[in-house]
PDB file of C-alpha atoms in Angstrom:
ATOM      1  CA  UNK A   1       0.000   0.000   0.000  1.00 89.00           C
ATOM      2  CA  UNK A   2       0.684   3.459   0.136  1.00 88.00           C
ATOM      3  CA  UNK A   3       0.187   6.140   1.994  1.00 87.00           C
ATOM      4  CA  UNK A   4      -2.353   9.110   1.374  1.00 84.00           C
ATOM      5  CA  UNK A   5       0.419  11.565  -0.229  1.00 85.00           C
ATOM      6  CA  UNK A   6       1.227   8.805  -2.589  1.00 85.00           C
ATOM      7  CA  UNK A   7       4.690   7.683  -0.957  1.00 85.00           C
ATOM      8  CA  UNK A   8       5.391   3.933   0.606  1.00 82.00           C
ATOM      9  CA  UNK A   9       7.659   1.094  -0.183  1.00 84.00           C
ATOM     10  CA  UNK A  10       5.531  -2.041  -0.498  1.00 90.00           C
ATOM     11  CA  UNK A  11       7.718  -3.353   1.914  1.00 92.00           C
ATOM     12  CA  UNK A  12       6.829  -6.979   3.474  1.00 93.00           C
ATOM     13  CA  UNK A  13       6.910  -7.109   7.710  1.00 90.00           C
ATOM     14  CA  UNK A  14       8.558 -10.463   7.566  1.00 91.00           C
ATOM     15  CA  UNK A  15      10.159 -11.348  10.857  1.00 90.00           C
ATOM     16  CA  UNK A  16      10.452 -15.132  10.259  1.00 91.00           C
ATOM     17  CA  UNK A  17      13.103 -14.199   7.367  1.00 91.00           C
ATOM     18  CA  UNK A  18      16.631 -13.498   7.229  1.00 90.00           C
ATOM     19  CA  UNK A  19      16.395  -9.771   7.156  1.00 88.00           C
ATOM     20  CA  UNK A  20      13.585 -10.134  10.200  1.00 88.00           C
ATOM     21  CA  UNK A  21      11.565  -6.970   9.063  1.00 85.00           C
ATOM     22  CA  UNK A  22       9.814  -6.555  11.957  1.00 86.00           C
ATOM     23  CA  UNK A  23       8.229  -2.984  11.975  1.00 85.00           C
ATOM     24  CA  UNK A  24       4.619  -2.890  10.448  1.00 84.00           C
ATOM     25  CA  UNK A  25       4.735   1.013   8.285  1.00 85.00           C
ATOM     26  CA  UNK A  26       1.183  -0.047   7.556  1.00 87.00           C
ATOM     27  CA  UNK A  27      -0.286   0.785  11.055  1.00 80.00           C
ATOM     28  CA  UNK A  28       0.923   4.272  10.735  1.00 81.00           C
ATOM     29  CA  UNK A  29      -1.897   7.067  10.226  1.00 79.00           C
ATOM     30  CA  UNK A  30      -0.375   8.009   7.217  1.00 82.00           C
ATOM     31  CA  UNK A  31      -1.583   4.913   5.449  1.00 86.00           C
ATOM     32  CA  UNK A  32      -5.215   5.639   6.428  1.00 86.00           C
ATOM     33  CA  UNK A  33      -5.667   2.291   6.647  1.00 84.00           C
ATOM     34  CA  UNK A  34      -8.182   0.294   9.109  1.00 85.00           C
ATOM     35  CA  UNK A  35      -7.445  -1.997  11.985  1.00 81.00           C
ATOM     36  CA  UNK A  36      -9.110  -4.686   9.772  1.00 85.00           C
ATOM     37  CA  UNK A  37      -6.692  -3.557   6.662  1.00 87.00           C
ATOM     38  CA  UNK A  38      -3.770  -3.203   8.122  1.00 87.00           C
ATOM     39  CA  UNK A  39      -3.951  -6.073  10.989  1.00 88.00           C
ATOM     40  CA  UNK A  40      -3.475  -9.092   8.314  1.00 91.00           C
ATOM     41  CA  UNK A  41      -0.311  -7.342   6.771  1.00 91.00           C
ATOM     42  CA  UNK A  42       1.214  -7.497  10.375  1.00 91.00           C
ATOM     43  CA  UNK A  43       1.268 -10.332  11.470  1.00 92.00           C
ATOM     44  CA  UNK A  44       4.348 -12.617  12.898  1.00 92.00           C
ATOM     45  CA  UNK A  45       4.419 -14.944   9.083  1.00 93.00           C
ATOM     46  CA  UNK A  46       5.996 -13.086   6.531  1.00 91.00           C
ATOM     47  CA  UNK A  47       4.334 -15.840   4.035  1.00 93.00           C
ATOM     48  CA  UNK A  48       0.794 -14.575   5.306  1.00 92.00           C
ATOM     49  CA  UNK A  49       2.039 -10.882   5.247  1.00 92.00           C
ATOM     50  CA  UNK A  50       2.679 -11.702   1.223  1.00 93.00           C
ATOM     51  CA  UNK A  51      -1.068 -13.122   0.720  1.00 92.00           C
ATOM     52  CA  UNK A  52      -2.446 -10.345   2.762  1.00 91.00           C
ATOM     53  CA  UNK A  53      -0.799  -7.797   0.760  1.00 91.00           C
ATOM     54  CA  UNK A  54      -1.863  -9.304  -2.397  1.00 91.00           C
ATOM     55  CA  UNK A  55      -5.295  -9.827  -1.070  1.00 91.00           C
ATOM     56  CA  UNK A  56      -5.469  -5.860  -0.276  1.00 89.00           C
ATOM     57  CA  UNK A  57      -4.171  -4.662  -3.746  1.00 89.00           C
ATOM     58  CA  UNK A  58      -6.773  -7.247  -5.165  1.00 87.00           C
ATOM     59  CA  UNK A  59      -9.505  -6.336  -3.862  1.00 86.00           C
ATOM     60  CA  UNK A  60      -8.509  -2.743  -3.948  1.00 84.00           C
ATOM     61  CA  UNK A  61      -8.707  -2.990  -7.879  1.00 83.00           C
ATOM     62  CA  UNK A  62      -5.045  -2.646  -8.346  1.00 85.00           C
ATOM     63  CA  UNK A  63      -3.702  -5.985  -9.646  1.00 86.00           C
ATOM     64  CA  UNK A  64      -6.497  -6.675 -12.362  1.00 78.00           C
ATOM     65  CA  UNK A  65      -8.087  -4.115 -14.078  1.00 63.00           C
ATOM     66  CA  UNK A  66     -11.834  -5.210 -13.828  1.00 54.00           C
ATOM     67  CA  UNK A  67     -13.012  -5.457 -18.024  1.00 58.00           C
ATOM     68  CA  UNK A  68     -17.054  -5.367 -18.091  1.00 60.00           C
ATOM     69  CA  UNK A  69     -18.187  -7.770 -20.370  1.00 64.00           C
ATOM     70  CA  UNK A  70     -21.511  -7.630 -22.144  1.00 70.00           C
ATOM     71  CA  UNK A  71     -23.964 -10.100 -20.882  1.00 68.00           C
ATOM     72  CA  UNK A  72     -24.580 -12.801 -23.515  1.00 70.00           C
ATOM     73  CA  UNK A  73     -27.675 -13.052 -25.566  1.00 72.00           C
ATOM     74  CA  UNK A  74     -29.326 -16.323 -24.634  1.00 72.00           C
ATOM     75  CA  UNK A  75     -29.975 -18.157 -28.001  1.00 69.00           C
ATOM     76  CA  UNK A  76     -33.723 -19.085 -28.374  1.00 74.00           C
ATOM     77  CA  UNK A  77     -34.870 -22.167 -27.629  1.00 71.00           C
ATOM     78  CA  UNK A  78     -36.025 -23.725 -30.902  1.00 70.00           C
ATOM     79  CA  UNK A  79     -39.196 -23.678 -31.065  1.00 76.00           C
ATOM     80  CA  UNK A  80     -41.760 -26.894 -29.677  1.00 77.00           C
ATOM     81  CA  UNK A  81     -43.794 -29.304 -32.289  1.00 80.00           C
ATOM     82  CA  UNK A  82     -46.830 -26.905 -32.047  1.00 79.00           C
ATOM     83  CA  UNK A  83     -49.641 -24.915 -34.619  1.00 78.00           C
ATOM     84  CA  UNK A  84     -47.601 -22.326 -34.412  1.00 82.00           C
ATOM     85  CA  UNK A  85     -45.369 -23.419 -36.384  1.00 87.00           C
ATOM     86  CA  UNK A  86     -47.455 -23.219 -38.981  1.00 83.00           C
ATOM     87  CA  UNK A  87     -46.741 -19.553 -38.920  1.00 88.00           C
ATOM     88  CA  UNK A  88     -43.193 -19.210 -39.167  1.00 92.00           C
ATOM     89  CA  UNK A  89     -41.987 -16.884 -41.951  1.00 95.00           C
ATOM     90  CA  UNK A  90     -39.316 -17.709 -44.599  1.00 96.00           C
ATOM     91  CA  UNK A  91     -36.517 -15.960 -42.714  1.00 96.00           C
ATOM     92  CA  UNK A  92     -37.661 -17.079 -39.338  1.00 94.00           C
ATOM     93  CA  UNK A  93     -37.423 -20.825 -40.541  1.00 95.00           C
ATOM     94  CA  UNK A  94     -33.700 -20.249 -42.047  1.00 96.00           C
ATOM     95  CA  UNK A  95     -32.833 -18.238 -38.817  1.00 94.00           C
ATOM     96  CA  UNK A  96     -33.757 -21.493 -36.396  1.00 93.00           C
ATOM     97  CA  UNK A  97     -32.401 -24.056 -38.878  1.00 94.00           C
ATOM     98  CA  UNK A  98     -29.465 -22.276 -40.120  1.00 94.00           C
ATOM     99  CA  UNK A  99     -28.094 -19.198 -38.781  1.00 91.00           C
ATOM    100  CA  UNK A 100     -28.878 -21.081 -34.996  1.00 89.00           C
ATOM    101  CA  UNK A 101     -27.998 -24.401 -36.416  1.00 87.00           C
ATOM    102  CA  UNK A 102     -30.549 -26.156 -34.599  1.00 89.00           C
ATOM    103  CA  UNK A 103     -33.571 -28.262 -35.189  1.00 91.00           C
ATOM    104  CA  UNK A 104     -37.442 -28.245 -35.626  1.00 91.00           C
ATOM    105  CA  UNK A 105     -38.444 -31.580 -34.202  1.00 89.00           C
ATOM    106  CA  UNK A 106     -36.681 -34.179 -36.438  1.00 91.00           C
ATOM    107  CA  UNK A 107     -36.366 -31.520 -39.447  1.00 94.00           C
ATOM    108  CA  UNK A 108     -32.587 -29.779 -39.665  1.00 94.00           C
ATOM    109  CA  UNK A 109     -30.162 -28.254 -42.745  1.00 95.00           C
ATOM    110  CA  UNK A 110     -26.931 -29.710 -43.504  1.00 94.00           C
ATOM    111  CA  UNK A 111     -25.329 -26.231 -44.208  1.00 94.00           C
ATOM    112  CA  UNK A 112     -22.450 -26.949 -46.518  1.00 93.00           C
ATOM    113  CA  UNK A 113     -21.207 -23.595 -47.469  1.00 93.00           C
ATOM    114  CA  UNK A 114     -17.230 -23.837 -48.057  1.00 89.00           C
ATOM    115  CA  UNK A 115     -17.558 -27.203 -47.762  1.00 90.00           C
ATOM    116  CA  UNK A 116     -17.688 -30.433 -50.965  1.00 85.00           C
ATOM    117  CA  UNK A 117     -21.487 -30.590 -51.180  1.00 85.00           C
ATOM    118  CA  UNK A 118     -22.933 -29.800 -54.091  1.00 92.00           C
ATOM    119  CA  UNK A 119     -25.325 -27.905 -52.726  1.00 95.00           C
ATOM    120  CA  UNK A 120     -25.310 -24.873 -50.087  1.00 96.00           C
ATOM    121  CA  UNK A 121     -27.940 -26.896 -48.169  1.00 96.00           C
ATOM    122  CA  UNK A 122     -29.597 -29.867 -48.118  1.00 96.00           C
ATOM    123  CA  UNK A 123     -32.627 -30.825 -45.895  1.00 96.00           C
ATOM    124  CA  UNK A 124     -33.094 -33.348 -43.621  1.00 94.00           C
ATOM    125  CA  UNK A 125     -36.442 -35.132 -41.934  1.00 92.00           C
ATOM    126  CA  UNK A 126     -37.008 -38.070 -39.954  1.00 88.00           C
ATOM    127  CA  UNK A 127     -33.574 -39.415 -40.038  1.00 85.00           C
ATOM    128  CA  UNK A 128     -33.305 -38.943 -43.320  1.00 90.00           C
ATOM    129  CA  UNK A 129     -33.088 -36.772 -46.476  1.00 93.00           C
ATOM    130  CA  UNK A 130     -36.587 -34.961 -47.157  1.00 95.00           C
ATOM    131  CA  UNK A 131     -38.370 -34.656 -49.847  1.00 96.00           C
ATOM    132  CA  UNK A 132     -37.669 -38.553 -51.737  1.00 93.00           C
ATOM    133  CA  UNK A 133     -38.359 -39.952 -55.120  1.00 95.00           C
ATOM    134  CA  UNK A 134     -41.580 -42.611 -54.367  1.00 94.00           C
ATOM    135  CA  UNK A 135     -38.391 -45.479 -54.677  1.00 93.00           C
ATOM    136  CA  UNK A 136     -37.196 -43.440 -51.451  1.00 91.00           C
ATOM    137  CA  UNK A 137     -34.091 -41.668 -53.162  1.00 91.00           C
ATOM    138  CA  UNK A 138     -33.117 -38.146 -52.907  1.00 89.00           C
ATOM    139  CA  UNK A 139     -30.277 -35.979 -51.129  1.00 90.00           C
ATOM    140  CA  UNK A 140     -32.761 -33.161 -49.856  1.00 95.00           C
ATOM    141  CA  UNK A 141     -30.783 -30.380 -52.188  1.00 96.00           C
ATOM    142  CA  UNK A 142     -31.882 -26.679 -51.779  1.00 97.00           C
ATOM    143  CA  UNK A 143     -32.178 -25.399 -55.060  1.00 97.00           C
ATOM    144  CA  UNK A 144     -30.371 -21.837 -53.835  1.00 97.00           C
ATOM    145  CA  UNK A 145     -28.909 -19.764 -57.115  1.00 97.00           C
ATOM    146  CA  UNK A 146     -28.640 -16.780 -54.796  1.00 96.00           C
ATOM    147  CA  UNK A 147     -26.170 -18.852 -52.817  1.00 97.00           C
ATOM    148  CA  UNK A 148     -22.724 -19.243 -53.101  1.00 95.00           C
ATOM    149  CA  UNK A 149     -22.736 -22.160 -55.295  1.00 95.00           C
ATOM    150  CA  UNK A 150     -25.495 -20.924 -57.383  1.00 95.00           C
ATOM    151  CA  UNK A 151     -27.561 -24.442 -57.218  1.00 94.00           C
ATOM    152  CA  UNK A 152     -30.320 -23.379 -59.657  1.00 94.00           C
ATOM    153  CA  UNK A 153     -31.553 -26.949 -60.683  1.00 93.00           C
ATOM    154  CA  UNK A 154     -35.004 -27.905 -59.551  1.00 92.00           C
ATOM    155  CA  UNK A 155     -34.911 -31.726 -59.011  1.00 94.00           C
ATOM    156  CA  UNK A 156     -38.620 -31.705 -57.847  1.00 96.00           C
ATOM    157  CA  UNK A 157     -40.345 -30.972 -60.641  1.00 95.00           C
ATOM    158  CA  UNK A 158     -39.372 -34.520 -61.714  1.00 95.00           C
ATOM    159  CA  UNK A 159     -42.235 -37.114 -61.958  1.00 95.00           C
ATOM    160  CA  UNK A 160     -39.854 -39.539 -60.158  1.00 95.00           C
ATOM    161  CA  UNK A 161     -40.991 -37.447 -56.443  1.00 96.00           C
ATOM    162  CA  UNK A 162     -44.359 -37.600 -57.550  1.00 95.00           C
ATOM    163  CA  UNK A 163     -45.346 -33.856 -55.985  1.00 96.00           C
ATOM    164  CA  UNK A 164     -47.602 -32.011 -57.498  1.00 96.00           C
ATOM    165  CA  UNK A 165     -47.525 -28.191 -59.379  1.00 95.00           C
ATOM    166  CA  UNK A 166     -48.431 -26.669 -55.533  1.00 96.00           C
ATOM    167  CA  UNK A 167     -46.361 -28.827 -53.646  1.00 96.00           C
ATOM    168  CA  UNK A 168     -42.983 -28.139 -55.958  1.00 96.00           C
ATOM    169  CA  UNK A 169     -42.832 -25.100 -56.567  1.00 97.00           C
ATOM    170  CA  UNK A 170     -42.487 -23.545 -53.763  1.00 97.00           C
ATOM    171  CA  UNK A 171     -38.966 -25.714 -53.438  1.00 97.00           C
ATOM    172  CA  UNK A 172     -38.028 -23.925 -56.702  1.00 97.00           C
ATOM    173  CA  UNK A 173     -38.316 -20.346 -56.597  1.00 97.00           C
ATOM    174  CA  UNK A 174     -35.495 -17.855 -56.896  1.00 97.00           C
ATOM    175  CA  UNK A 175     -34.431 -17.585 -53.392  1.00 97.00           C
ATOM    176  CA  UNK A 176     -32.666 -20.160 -51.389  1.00 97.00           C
ATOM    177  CA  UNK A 177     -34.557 -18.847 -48.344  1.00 97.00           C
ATOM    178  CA  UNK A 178     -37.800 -19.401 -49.443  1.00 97.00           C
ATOM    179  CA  UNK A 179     -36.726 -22.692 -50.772  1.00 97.00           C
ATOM    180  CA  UNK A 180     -35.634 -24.030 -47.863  1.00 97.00           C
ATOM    181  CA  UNK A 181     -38.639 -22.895 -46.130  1.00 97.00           C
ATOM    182  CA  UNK A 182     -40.597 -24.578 -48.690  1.00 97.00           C
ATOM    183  CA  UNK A 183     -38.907 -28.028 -48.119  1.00 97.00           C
ATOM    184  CA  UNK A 184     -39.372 -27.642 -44.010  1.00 96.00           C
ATOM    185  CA  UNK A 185     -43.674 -26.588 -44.700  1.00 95.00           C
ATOM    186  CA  UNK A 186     -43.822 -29.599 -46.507  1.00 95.00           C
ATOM    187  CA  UNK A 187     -41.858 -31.850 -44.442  1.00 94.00           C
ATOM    188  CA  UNK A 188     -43.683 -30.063 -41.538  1.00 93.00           C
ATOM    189  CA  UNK A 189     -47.335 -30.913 -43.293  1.00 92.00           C
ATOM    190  CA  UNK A 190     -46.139 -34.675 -43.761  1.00 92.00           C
ATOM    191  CA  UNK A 191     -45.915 -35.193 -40.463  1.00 91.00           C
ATOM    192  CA  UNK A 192     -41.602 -35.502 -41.322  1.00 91.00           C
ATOM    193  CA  UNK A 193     -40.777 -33.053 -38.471  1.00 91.00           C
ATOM    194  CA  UNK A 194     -43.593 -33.818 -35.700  1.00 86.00           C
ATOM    195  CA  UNK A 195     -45.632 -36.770 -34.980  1.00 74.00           C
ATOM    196  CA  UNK A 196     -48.674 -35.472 -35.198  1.00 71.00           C
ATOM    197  CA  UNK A 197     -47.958 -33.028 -37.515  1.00 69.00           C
ATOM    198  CA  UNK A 198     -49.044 -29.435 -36.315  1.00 70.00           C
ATOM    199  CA  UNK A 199     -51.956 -27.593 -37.744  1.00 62.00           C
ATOM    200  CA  UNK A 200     -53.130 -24.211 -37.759  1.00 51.00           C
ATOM    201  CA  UNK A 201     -55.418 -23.610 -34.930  1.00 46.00           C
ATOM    202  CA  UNK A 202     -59.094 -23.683 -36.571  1.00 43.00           C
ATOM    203  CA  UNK A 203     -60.929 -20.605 -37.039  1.00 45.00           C
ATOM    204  CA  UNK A 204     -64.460 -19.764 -35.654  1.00 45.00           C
ATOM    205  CA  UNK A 205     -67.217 -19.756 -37.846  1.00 43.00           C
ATOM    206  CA  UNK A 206     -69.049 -16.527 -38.279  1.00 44.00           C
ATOM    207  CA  UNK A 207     -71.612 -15.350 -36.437  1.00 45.00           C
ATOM    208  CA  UNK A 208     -74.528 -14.676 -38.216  1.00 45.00           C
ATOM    209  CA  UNK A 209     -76.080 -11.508 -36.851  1.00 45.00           C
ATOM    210  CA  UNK A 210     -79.251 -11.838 -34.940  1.00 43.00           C
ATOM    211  CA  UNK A 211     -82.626 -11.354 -36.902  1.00 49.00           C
ATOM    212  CA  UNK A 212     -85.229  -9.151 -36.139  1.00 50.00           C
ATOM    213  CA  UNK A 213     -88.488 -10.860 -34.195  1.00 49.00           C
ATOM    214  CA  UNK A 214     -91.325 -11.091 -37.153  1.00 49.00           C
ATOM    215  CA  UNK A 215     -93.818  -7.814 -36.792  1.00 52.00           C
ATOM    216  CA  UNK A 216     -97.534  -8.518 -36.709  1.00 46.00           C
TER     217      UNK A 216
END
Protein backbone atom coordinates (compact mmCIF):
# COMPACT_ATOMS: atom_id res chain seq x y z
CA UNK A 1 0.00 0.00 0.00
CA UNK A 2 0.68 3.46 0.14
CA UNK A 3 0.19 6.14 1.99
CA UNK A 4 -2.35 9.11 1.37
CA UNK A 5 0.42 11.56 -0.23
CA UNK A 6 1.23 8.80 -2.59
CA UNK A 7 4.69 7.68 -0.96
CA UNK A 8 5.39 3.93 0.61
CA UNK A 9 7.66 1.09 -0.18
CA UNK A 10 5.53 -2.04 -0.50
CA UNK A 11 7.72 -3.35 1.91
CA UNK A 12 6.83 -6.98 3.47
CA UNK A 13 6.91 -7.11 7.71
CA UNK A 14 8.56 -10.46 7.57
CA UNK A 15 10.16 -11.35 10.86
CA UNK A 16 10.45 -15.13 10.26
CA UNK A 17 13.10 -14.20 7.37
CA UNK A 18 16.63 -13.50 7.23
CA UNK A 19 16.39 -9.77 7.16
CA UNK A 20 13.58 -10.13 10.20
CA UNK A 21 11.56 -6.97 9.06
CA UNK A 22 9.81 -6.55 11.96
CA UNK A 23 8.23 -2.98 11.97
CA UNK A 24 4.62 -2.89 10.45
CA UNK A 25 4.74 1.01 8.28
CA UNK A 26 1.18 -0.05 7.56
CA UNK A 27 -0.29 0.79 11.05
CA UNK A 28 0.92 4.27 10.74
CA UNK A 29 -1.90 7.07 10.23
CA UNK A 30 -0.38 8.01 7.22
CA UNK A 31 -1.58 4.91 5.45
CA UNK A 32 -5.21 5.64 6.43
CA UNK A 33 -5.67 2.29 6.65
CA UNK A 34 -8.18 0.29 9.11
CA UNK A 35 -7.45 -2.00 11.99
CA UNK A 36 -9.11 -4.69 9.77
CA UNK A 37 -6.69 -3.56 6.66
CA UNK A 38 -3.77 -3.20 8.12
CA UNK A 39 -3.95 -6.07 10.99
CA UNK A 40 -3.48 -9.09 8.31
CA UNK A 41 -0.31 -7.34 6.77
CA UNK A 42 1.21 -7.50 10.37
CA UNK A 43 1.27 -10.33 11.47
CA UNK A 44 4.35 -12.62 12.90
CA UNK A 45 4.42 -14.94 9.08
CA UNK A 46 6.00 -13.09 6.53
CA UNK A 47 4.33 -15.84 4.03
CA UNK A 48 0.79 -14.57 5.31
CA UNK A 49 2.04 -10.88 5.25
CA UNK A 50 2.68 -11.70 1.22
CA UNK A 51 -1.07 -13.12 0.72
CA UNK A 52 -2.45 -10.34 2.76
CA UNK A 53 -0.80 -7.80 0.76
CA UNK A 54 -1.86 -9.30 -2.40
CA UNK A 55 -5.30 -9.83 -1.07
CA UNK A 56 -5.47 -5.86 -0.28
CA UNK A 57 -4.17 -4.66 -3.75
CA UNK A 58 -6.77 -7.25 -5.17
CA UNK A 59 -9.51 -6.34 -3.86
CA UNK A 60 -8.51 -2.74 -3.95
CA UNK A 61 -8.71 -2.99 -7.88
CA UNK A 62 -5.04 -2.65 -8.35
CA UNK A 63 -3.70 -5.99 -9.65
CA UNK A 64 -6.50 -6.67 -12.36
CA UNK A 65 -8.09 -4.11 -14.08
CA UNK A 66 -11.83 -5.21 -13.83
CA UNK A 67 -13.01 -5.46 -18.02
CA UNK A 68 -17.05 -5.37 -18.09
CA UNK A 69 -18.19 -7.77 -20.37
CA UNK A 70 -21.51 -7.63 -22.14
CA UNK A 71 -23.96 -10.10 -20.88
CA UNK A 72 -24.58 -12.80 -23.51
CA UNK A 73 -27.67 -13.05 -25.57
CA UNK A 74 -29.33 -16.32 -24.63
CA UNK A 75 -29.98 -18.16 -28.00
CA UNK A 76 -33.72 -19.09 -28.37
CA UNK A 77 -34.87 -22.17 -27.63
CA UNK A 78 -36.03 -23.72 -30.90
CA UNK A 79 -39.20 -23.68 -31.07
CA UNK A 80 -41.76 -26.89 -29.68
CA UNK A 81 -43.79 -29.30 -32.29
CA UNK A 82 -46.83 -26.90 -32.05
CA UNK A 83 -49.64 -24.91 -34.62
CA UNK A 84 -47.60 -22.33 -34.41
CA UNK A 85 -45.37 -23.42 -36.38
CA UNK A 86 -47.45 -23.22 -38.98
CA UNK A 87 -46.74 -19.55 -38.92
CA UNK A 88 -43.19 -19.21 -39.17
CA UNK A 89 -41.99 -16.88 -41.95
CA UNK A 90 -39.32 -17.71 -44.60
CA UNK A 91 -36.52 -15.96 -42.71
CA UNK A 92 -37.66 -17.08 -39.34
CA UNK A 93 -37.42 -20.83 -40.54
CA UNK A 94 -33.70 -20.25 -42.05
CA UNK A 95 -32.83 -18.24 -38.82
CA UNK A 96 -33.76 -21.49 -36.40
CA UNK A 97 -32.40 -24.06 -38.88
CA UNK A 98 -29.47 -22.28 -40.12
CA UNK A 99 -28.09 -19.20 -38.78
CA UNK A 100 -28.88 -21.08 -35.00
CA UNK A 101 -28.00 -24.40 -36.42
CA UNK A 102 -30.55 -26.16 -34.60
CA UNK A 103 -33.57 -28.26 -35.19
CA UNK A 104 -37.44 -28.24 -35.63
CA UNK A 105 -38.44 -31.58 -34.20
CA UNK A 106 -36.68 -34.18 -36.44
CA UNK A 107 -36.37 -31.52 -39.45
CA UNK A 108 -32.59 -29.78 -39.66
CA UNK A 109 -30.16 -28.25 -42.74
CA UNK A 110 -26.93 -29.71 -43.50
CA UNK A 111 -25.33 -26.23 -44.21
CA UNK A 112 -22.45 -26.95 -46.52
CA UNK A 113 -21.21 -23.60 -47.47
CA UNK A 114 -17.23 -23.84 -48.06
CA UNK A 115 -17.56 -27.20 -47.76
CA UNK A 116 -17.69 -30.43 -50.96
CA UNK A 117 -21.49 -30.59 -51.18
CA UNK A 118 -22.93 -29.80 -54.09
CA UNK A 119 -25.33 -27.91 -52.73
CA UNK A 120 -25.31 -24.87 -50.09
CA UNK A 121 -27.94 -26.90 -48.17
CA UNK A 122 -29.60 -29.87 -48.12
CA UNK A 123 -32.63 -30.83 -45.89
CA UNK A 124 -33.09 -33.35 -43.62
CA UNK A 125 -36.44 -35.13 -41.93
CA UNK A 126 -37.01 -38.07 -39.95
CA UNK A 127 -33.57 -39.42 -40.04
CA UNK A 128 -33.31 -38.94 -43.32
CA UNK A 129 -33.09 -36.77 -46.48
CA UNK A 130 -36.59 -34.96 -47.16
CA UNK A 131 -38.37 -34.66 -49.85
CA UNK A 132 -37.67 -38.55 -51.74
CA UNK A 133 -38.36 -39.95 -55.12
CA UNK A 134 -41.58 -42.61 -54.37
CA UNK A 135 -38.39 -45.48 -54.68
CA UNK A 136 -37.20 -43.44 -51.45
CA UNK A 137 -34.09 -41.67 -53.16
CA UNK A 138 -33.12 -38.15 -52.91
CA UNK A 139 -30.28 -35.98 -51.13
CA UNK A 140 -32.76 -33.16 -49.86
CA UNK A 141 -30.78 -30.38 -52.19
CA UNK A 142 -31.88 -26.68 -51.78
CA UNK A 143 -32.18 -25.40 -55.06
CA UNK A 144 -30.37 -21.84 -53.84
CA UNK A 145 -28.91 -19.76 -57.11
CA UNK A 146 -28.64 -16.78 -54.80
CA UNK A 147 -26.17 -18.85 -52.82
CA UNK A 148 -22.72 -19.24 -53.10
CA UNK A 149 -22.74 -22.16 -55.30
CA UNK A 150 -25.49 -20.92 -57.38
CA UNK A 151 -27.56 -24.44 -57.22
CA UNK A 152 -30.32 -23.38 -59.66
CA UNK A 153 -31.55 -26.95 -60.68
CA UNK A 154 -35.00 -27.90 -59.55
CA UNK A 155 -34.91 -31.73 -59.01
CA UNK A 156 -38.62 -31.70 -57.85
CA UNK A 157 -40.34 -30.97 -60.64
CA UNK A 158 -39.37 -34.52 -61.71
CA UNK A 159 -42.23 -37.11 -61.96
CA UNK A 160 -39.85 -39.54 -60.16
CA UNK A 161 -40.99 -37.45 -56.44
CA UNK A 162 -44.36 -37.60 -57.55
CA UNK A 163 -45.35 -33.86 -55.99
CA UNK A 164 -47.60 -32.01 -57.50
CA UNK A 165 -47.53 -28.19 -59.38
CA UNK A 166 -48.43 -26.67 -55.53
CA UNK A 167 -46.36 -28.83 -53.65
CA UNK A 168 -42.98 -28.14 -55.96
CA UNK A 169 -42.83 -25.10 -56.57
CA UNK A 170 -42.49 -23.55 -53.76
CA UNK A 171 -38.97 -25.71 -53.44
CA UNK A 172 -38.03 -23.92 -56.70
CA UNK A 173 -38.32 -20.35 -56.60
CA UNK A 174 -35.50 -17.85 -56.90
CA UNK A 175 -34.43 -17.59 -53.39
CA UNK A 176 -32.67 -20.16 -51.39
CA UNK A 177 -34.56 -18.85 -48.34
CA UNK A 178 -37.80 -19.40 -49.44
CA UNK A 179 -36.73 -22.69 -50.77
CA UNK A 180 -35.63 -24.03 -47.86
CA UNK A 181 -38.64 -22.89 -46.13
CA UNK A 182 -40.60 -24.58 -48.69
CA UNK A 183 -38.91 -28.03 -48.12
CA UNK A 184 -39.37 -27.64 -44.01
CA UNK A 185 -43.67 -26.59 -44.70
CA UNK A 186 -43.82 -29.60 -46.51
CA UNK A 187 -41.86 -31.85 -44.44
CA UNK A 188 -43.68 -30.06 -41.54
CA UNK A 189 -47.34 -30.91 -43.29
CA UNK A 190 -46.14 -34.68 -43.76
CA UNK A 191 -45.92 -35.19 -40.46
CA UNK A 192 -41.60 -35.50 -41.32
CA UNK A 193 -40.78 -33.05 -38.47
CA UNK A 194 -43.59 -33.82 -35.70
CA UNK A 195 -45.63 -36.77 -34.98
CA UNK A 196 -48.67 -35.47 -35.20
CA UNK A 197 -47.96 -33.03 -37.51
CA UNK A 198 -49.04 -29.44 -36.31
CA UNK A 199 -51.96 -27.59 -37.74
CA UNK A 200 -53.13 -24.21 -37.76
CA UNK A 201 -55.42 -23.61 -34.93
CA UNK A 202 -59.09 -23.68 -36.57
CA UNK A 203 -60.93 -20.60 -37.04
CA UNK A 204 -64.46 -19.76 -35.65
CA UNK A 205 -67.22 -19.76 -37.85
CA UNK A 206 -69.05 -16.53 -38.28
CA UNK A 207 -71.61 -15.35 -36.44
CA UNK A 208 -74.53 -14.68 -38.22
CA UNK A 209 -76.08 -11.51 -36.85
CA UNK A 210 -79.25 -11.84 -34.94
CA UNK A 211 -82.63 -11.35 -36.90
CA UNK A 212 -85.23 -9.15 -36.14
CA UNK A 213 -88.49 -10.86 -34.20
CA UNK A 214 -91.32 -11.09 -37.15
CA UNK A 215 -93.82 -7.81 -36.79
CA UNK A 216 -97.53 -8.52 -36.71
Amino acid sequence: PVTTSGGGTGCVRAPDYPKRVELCYYAFPAYNLLYSEWSPLCTDSGLSNIAATFRFALRSGKCCEVEEKPTPTPTPAPPECEPSLVELSDQEIFEILVTREQSIGSCMVYDQRGLSGVCDFYFGADGGRYPLTTDGRGTGCVRAPDFPKAQDRCYYSSPAFALTAEEWMPLCTGSGVANLAGHFRLALRDGKCCTPPPTAPPTAPPTAPPTAPPTA
